[in-house]
Coordinates of N, CA and C and ligand atoms in Angstrom, one line a residue:
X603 N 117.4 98.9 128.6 CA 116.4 98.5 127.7 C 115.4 97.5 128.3
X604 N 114.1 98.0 128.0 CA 113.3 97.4 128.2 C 112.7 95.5 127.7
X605 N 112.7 94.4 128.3 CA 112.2 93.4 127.4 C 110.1 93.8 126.8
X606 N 110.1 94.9 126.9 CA 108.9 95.2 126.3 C 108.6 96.5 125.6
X607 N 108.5 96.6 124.2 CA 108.7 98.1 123.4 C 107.2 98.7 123.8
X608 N 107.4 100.1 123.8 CA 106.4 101.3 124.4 C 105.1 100.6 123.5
X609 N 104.2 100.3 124.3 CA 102.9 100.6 124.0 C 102.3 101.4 123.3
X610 N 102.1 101.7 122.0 CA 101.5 102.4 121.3 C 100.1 102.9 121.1
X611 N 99.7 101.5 120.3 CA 98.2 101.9 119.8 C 97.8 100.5 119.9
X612 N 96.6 100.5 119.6 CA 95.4 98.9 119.5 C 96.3 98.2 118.7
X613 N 96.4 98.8 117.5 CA 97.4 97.4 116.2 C 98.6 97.5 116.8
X614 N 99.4 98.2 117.2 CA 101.0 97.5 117.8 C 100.3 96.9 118.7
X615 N 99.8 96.9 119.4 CA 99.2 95.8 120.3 C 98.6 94.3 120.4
X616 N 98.4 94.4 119.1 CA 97.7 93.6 118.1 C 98.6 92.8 117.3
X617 N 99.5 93.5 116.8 CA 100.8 93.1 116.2 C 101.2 92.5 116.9
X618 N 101.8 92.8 118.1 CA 102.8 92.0 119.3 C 102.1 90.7 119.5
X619 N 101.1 91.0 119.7 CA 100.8 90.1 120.6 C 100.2 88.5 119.5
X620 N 100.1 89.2 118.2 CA 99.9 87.8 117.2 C 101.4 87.2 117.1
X621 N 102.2 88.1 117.0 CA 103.7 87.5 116.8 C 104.3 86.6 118.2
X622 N 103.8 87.2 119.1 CA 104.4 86.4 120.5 C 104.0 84.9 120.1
X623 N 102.1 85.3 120.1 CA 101.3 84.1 119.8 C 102.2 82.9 118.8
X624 N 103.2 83.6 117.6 CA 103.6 82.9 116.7 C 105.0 82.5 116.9
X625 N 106.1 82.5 117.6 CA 107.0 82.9 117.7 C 107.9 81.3 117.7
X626 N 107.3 80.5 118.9 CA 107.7 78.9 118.4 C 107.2 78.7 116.8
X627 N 106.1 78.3 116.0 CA 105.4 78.3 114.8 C 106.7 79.0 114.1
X628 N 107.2 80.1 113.7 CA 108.5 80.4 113.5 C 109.8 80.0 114.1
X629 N 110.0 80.0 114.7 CA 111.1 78.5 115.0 C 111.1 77.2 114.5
X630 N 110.0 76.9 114.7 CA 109.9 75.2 114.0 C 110.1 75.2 112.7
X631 N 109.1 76.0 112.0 CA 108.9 76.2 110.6 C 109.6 77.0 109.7
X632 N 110.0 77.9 110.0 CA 110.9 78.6 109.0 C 112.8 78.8 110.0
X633 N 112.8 77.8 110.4 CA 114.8 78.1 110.5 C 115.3 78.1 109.4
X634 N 115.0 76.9 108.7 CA 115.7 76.5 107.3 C 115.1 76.8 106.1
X635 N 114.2 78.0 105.9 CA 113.3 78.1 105.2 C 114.4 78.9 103.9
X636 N 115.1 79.9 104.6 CA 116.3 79.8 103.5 C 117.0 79.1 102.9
X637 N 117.0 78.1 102.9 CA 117.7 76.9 102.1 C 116.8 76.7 100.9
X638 N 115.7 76.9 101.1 CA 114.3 76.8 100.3 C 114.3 77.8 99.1
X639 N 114.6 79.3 99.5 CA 114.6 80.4 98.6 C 115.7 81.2 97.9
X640 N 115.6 80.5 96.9 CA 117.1 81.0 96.2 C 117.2 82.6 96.0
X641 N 115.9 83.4 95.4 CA 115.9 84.3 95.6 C 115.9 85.4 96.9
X642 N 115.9 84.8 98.0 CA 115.8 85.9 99.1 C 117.4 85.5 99.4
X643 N 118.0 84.4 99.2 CA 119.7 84.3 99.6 C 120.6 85.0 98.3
X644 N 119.8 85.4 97.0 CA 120.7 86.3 96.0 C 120.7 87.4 96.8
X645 N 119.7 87.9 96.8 CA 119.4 89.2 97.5 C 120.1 89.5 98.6
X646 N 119.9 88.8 99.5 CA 120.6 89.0 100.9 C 122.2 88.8 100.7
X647 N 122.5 87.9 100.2 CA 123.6 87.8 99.5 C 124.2 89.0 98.5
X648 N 123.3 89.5 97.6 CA 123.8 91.1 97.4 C 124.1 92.3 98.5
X649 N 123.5 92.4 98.9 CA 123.6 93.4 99.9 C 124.9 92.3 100.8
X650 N 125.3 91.5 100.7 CA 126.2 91.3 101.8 C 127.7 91.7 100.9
X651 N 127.3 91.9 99.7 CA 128.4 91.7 98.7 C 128.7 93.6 98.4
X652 N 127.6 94.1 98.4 CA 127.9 95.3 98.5 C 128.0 95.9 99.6
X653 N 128.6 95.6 100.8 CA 128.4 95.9 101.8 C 130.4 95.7 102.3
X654 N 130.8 94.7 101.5 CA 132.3 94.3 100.9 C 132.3 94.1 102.2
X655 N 134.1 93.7 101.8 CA 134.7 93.7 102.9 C 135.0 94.5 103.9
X656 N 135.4 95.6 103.1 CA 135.3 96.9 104.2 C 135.0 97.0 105.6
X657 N 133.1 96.0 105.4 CA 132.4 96.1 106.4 C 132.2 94.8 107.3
X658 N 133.7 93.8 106.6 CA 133.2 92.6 107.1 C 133.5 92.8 108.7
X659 N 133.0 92.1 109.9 CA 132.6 92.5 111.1 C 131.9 93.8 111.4
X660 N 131.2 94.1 110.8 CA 130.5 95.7 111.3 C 128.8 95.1 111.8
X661 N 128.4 95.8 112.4 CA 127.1 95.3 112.8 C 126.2 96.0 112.5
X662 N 125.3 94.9 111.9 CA 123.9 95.4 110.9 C 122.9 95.0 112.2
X663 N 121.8 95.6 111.9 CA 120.5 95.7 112.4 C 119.4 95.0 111.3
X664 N 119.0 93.4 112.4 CA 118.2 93.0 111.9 C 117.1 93.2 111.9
X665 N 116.0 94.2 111.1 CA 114.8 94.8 112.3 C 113.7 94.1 111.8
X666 N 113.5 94.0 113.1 CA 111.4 92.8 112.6 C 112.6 91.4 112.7
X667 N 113.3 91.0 113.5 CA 114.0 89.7 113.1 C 113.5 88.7 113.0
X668 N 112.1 88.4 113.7 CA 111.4 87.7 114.4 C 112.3 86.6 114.9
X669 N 112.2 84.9 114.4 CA 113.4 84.1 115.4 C 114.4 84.1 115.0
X670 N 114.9 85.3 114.0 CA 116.1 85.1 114.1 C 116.9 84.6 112.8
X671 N 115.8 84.2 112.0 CA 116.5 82.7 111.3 C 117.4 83.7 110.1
X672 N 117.6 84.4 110.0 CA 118.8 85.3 109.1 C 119.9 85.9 109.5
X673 N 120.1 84.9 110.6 CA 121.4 85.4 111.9 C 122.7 84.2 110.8
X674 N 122.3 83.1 110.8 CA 123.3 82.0 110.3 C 124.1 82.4 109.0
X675 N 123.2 83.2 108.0 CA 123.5 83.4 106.5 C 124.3 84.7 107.1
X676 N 123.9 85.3 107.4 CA 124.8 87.0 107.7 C 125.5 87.0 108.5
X677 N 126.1 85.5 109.5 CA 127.2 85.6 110.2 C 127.8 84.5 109.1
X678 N 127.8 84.4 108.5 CA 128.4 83.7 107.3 C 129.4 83.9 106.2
X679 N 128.9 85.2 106.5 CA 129.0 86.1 105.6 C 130.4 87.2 106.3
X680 N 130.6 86.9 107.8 CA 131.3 87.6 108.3 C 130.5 89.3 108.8
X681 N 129.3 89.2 108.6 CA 128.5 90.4 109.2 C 128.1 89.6 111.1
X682 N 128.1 91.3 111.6 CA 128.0 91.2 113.1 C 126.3 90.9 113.1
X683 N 125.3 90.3 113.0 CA 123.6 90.8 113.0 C 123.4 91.3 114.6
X684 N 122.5 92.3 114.8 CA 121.9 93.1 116.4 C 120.5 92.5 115.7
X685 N 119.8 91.7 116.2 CA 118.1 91.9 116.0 C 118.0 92.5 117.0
X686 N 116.7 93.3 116.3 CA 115.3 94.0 117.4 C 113.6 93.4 116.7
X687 N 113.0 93.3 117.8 CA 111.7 93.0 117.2 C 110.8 93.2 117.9
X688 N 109.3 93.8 117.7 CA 108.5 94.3 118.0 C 107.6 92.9 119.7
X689 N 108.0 92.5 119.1 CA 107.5 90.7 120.1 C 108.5 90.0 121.0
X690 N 108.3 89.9 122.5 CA 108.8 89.9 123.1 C 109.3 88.3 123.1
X691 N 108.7 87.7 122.7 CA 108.9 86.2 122.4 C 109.5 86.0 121.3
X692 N 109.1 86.7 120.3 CA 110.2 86.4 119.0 C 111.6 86.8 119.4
X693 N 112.1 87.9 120.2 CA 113.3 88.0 121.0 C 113.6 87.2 121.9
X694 N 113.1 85.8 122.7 CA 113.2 85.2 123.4 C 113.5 83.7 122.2
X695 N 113.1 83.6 121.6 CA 113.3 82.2 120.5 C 114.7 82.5 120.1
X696 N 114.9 84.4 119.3 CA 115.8 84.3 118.9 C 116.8 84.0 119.3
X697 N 116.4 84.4 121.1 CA 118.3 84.8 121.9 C 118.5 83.2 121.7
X698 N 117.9 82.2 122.2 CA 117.5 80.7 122.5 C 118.3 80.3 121.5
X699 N 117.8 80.6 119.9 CA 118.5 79.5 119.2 C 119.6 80.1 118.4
X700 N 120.1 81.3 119.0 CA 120.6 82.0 118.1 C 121.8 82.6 119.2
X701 N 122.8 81.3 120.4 CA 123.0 82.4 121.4 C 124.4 83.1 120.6
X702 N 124.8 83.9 121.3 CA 126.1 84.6 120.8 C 125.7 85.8 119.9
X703 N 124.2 85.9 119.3 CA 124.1 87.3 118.4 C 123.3 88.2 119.6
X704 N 123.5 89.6 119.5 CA 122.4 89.9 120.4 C 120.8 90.4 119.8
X705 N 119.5 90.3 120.7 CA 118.4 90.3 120.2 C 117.7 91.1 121.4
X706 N 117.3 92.1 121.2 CA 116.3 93.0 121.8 C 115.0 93.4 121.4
X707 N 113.9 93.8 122.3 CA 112.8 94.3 121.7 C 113.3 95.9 121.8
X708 N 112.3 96.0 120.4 CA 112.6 97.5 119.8 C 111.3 97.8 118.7
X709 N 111.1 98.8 118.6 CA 110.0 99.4 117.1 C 111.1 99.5 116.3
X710 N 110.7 99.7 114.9 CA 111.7 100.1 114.1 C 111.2 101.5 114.4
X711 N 110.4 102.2 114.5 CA 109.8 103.4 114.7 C 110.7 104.0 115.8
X712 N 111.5 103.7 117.0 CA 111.9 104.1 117.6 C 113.5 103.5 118.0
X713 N 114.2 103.0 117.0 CA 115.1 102.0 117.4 C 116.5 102.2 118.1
X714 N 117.0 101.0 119.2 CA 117.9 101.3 119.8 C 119.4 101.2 119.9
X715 N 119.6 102.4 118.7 CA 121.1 102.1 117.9 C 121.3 103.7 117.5
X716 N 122.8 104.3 117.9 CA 123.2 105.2 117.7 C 123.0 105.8 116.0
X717 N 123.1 107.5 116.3 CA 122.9 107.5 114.9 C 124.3 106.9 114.2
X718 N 123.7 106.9 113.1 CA 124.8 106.4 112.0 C 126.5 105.5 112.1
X719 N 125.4 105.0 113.3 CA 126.4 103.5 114.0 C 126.3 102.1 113.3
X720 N 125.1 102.0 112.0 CA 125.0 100.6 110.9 C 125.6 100.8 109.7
X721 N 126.6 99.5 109.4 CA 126.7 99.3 108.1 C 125.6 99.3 107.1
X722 N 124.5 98.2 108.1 CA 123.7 98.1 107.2 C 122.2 97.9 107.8
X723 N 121.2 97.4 107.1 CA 120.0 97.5 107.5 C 119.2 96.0 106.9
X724 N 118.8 95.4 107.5 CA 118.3 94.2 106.9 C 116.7 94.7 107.7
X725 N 115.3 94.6 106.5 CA 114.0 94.7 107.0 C 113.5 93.5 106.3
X726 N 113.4 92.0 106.8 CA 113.0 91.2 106.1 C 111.6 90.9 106.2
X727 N 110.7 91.3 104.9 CA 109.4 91.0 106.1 C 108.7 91.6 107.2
X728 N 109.4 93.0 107.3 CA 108.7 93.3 108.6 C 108.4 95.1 108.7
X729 N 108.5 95.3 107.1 CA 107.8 96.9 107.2 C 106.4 97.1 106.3
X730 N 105.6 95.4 106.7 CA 104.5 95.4 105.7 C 103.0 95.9 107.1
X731 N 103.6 96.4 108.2 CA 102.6 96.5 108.9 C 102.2 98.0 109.6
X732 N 103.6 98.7 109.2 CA 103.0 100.3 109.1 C 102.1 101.0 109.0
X733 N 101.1 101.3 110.0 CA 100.2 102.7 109.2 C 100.7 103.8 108.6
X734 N 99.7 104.2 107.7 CA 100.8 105.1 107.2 C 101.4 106.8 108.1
X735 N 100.7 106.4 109.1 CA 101.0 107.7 109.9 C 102.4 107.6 110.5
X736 N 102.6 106.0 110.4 CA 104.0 106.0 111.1 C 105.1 105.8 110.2
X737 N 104.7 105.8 108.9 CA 105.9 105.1 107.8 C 106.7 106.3 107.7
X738 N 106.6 107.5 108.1 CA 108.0 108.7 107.7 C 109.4 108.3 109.0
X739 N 108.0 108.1 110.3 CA 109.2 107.8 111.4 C 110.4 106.8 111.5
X740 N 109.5 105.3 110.7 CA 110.2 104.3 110.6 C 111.4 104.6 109.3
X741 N 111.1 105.2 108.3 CA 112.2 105.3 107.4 C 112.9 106.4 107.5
X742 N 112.8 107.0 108.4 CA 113.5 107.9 108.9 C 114.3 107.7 109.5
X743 N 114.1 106.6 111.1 CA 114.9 105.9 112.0 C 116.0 104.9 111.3
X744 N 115.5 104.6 109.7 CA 116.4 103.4 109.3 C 117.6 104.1 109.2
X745 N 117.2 105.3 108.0 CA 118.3 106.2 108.0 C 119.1 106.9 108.4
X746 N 118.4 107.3 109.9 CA 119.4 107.9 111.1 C 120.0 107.0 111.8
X747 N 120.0 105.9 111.6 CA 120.9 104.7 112.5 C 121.9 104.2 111.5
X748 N 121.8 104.4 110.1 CA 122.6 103.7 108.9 C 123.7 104.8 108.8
X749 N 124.6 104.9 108.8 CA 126.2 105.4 108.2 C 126.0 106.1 106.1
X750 N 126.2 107.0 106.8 CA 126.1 107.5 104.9 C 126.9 106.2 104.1
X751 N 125.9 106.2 103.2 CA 126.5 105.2 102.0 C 126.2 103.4 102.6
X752 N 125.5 103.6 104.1 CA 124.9 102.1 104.3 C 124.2 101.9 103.5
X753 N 124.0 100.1 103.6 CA 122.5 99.7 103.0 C 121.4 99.3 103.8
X754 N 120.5 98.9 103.2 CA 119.4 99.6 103.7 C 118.6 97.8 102.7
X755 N 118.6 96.7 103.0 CA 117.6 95.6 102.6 C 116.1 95.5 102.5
X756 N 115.3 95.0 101.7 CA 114.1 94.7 102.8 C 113.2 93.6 101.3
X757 N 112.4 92.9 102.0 CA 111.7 91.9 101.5 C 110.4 92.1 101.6
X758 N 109.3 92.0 100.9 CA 108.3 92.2 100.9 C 107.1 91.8 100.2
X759 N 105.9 91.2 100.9 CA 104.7 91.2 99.5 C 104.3 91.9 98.8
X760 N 103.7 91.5 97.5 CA 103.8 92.7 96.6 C 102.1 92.6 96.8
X761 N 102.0 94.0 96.6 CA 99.9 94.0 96.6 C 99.9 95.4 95.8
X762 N 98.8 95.2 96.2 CA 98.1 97.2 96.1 C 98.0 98.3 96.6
X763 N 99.0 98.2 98.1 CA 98.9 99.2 99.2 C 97.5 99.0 100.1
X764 N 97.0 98.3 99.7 CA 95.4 98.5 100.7 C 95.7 97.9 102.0
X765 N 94.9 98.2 103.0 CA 95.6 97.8 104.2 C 94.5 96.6 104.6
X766 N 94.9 95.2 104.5 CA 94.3 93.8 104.9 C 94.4 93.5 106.1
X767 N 94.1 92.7 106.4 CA 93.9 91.6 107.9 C 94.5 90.3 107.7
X768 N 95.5 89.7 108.0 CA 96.8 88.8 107.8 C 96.5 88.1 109.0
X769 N 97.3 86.8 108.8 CA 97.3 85.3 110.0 C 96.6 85.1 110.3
X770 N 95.3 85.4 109.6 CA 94.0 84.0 110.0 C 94.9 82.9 109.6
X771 N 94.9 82.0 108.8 CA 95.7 80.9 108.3 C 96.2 80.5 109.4
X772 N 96.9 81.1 110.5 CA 97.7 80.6 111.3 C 97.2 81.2 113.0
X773 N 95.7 81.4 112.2 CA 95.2 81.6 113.7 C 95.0 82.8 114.6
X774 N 95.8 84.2 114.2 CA 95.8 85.4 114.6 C 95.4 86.4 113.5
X775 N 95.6 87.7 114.0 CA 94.9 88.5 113.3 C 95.8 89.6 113.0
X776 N 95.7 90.9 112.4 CA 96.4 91.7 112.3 C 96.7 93.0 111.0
X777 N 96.8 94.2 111.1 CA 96.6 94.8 110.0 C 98.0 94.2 109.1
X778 N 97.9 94.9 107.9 CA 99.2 93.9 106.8 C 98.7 94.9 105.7
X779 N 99.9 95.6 104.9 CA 99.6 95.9 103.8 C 100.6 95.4 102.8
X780 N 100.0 94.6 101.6 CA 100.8 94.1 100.3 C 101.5 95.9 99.4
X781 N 102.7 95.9 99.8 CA 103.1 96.9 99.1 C 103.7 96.5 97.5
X782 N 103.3 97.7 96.7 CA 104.0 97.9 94.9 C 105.4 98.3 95.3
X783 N 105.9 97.2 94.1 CA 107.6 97.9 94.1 C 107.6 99.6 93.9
X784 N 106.6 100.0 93.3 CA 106.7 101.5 93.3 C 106.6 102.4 94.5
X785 N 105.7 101.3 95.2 CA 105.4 102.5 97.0 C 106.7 101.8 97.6
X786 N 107.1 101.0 97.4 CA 108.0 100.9 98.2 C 109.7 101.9 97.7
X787 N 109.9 101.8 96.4 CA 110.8 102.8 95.8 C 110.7 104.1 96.2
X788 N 109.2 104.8 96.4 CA 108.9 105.8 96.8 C 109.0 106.1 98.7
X789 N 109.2 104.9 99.1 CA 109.4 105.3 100.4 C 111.0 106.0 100.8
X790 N 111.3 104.8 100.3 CA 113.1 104.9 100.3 C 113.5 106.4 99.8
X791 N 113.1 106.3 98.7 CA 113.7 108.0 98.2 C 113.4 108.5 99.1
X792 N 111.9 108.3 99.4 CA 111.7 109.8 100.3 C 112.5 110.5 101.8
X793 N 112.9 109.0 101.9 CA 114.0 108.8 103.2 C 115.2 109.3 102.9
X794 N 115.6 109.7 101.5 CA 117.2 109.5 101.6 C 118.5 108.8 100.8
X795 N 117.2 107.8 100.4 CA 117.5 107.0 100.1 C 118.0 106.6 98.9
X796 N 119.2 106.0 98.5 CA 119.1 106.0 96.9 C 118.9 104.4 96.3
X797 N 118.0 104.1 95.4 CA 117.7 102.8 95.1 C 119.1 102.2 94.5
X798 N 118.9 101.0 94.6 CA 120.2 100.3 93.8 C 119.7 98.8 93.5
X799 N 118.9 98.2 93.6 CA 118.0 97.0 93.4 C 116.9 96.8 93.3
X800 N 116.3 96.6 92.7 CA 114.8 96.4 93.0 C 114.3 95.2 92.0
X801 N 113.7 94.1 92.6 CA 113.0 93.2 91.9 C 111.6 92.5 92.8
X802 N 111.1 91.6 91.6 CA 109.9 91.3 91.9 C 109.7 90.1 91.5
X803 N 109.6 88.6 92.2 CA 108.9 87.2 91.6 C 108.0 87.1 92.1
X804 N 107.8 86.0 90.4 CA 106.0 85.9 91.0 C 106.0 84.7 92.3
X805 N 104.4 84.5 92.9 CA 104.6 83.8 93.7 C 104.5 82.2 93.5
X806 N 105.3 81.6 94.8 CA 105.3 80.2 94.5 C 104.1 79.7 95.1
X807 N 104.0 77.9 94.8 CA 102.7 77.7 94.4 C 101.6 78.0 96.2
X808 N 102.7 77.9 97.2 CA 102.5 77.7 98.3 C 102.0 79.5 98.9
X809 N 102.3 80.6 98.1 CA 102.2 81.9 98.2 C 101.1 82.5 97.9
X810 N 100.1 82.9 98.6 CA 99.0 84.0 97.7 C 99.8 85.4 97.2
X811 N 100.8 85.8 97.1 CA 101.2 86.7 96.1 C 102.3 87.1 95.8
X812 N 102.9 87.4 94.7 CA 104.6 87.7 94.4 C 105.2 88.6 95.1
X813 N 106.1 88.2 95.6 CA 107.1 88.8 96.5 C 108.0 89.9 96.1
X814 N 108.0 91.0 96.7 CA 109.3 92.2 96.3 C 110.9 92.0 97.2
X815 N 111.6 92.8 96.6 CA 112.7 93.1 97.0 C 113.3 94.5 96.5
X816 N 113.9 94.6 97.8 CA 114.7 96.7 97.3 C 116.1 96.5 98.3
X817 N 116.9 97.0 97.6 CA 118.2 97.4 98.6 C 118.2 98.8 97.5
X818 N 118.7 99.7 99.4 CA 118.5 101.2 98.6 C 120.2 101.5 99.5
X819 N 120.7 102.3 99.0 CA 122.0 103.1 99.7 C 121.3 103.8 100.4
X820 N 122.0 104.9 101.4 CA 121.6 105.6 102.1 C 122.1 107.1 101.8
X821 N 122.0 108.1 101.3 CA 122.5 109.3 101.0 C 123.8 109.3 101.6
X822 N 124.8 110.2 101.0 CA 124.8 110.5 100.0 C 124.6 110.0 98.6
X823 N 123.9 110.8 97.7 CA 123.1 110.1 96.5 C 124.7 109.1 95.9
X824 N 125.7 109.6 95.7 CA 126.4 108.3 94.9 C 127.7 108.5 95.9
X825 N 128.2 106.8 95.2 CA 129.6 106.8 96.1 C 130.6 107.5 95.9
Ligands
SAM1371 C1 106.8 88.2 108.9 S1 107.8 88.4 110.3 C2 109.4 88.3 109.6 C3 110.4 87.9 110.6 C4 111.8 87.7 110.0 N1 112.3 89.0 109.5 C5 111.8 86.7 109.0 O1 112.0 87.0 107.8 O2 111.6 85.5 109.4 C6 107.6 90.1 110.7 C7 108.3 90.4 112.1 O3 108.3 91.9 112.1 C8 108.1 92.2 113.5 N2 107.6 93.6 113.5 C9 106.4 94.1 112.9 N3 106.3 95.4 113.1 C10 107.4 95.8 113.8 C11 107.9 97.0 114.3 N4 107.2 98.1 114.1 N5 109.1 97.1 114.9 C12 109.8 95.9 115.1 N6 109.4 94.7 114.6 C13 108.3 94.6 114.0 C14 107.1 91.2 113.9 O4 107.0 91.1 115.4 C15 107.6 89.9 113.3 O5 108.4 89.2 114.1

């Protein structure tokens, strides 16, 4: 494996290279930012709960990990975390502050895990930059690396689907699209997928918009 994922297009290029740009700025600023959010630790905390014992030591795939900071809660938890992430520096913060988990660059579009070798699937944050030419491949790949009856996490802003330009605020640029809990329920099905959570808060005061959440199983439709 490469420390740099296949060259794509102008925006994965674009992408990478804002996240590299960001990757200390995410280390400093968000390690402890879970301590902060009660609802992203229920959530993540559900899926760790439905994921039981069964699976306690099994290794999940952190994808889009950036530095990492959801390695502490999910080894906590007695889950193995693998990050991958599209930024070769967000893999370099993670390994750094995070030694003992492993952390590679990878797409989710192309990722580097046997099929149906994951308990589980954590996407925190990091399937809001998809075009949509690529969104079948990526929920495709979640699915073909997840174990029938894995789960399948993911966090997200909530918008309109329209596709914006994200991290001016912080200096970079980048396409971003605010997904509806419904496009995002309709992704998952279409994968495979079977829903089993879905919620929505509004945003806090520090947020331009209310945040989603989805944990989906992975076919077969029930247990
Ligand atoms: C908003 S950050 C979230 C990082 C981390 N999950 C968290 O919650 O702190 C989004 C991350 O997803 C990564 N990312 C975006 N597109 C990706 C892709 N196609 N494959 C892998 N990682 C990707 C970015 O490099 C970035 O580190």
């Amino acid at each position: 494996m490469t420390d740099r994922a296949d060259a794509v297009d102008t925006a994965t290029d674009e992408l990478r290279s804002a996240h590299d740009a960001l990757a200390e700025l995410y280390a400093e600023r968000l390690a402890d930012v879970l301590d902060r959010t009660p609802a992203d630790r229920a959530v993540l905390g559900l899926f760790c709960d439905l994921l039981g014992e069964h699976h306690a030591g099994h290794v999940i795939g952190d994808i889009g990990c950036g530095s990492g900071r959801l390695t502490p809660f999910l080894r906590a938890r007695g889950l193995r975390p693998h990050g991958v992430d599209l930024a070769p520096e967000m893999v370099r913060v993670a390994r750094r502050d995070h030694p003992g988990t492993p952390f590679d660059v990878a797409d989710v579009r192309k990722l580097p895990f046997a099929d149906a070798s994951l308990a589980g699937v954590v996407c925190w944050y990091s399937l809001m930059y998809l075009a949509p030419r690529d969104r079948p491949r990526a929920f495709a790949e979640l699915a073909r690396v997840l174990r029938p009856g894995g789960y399948l996490a993911t966090a997200f802003k909530v918008g309109d689907d329209r596709l914006r330009r994200g991290g001016q605020r912080v200096g970079v640029a980048f396409d971003i699209y605010w997904h509806s809990p419904a496009w995002m329920e309709r992704a998952v099905t279409t994968a495979d997928f079977k829903v089993v959570f879905s919620a929505c808060r509004p945003a806090d005061p520090e947020e331009d918009q209310p945040q989603g959440y989805l944990i989906a199983r992975r076919g077969p439709a029930s247990p």
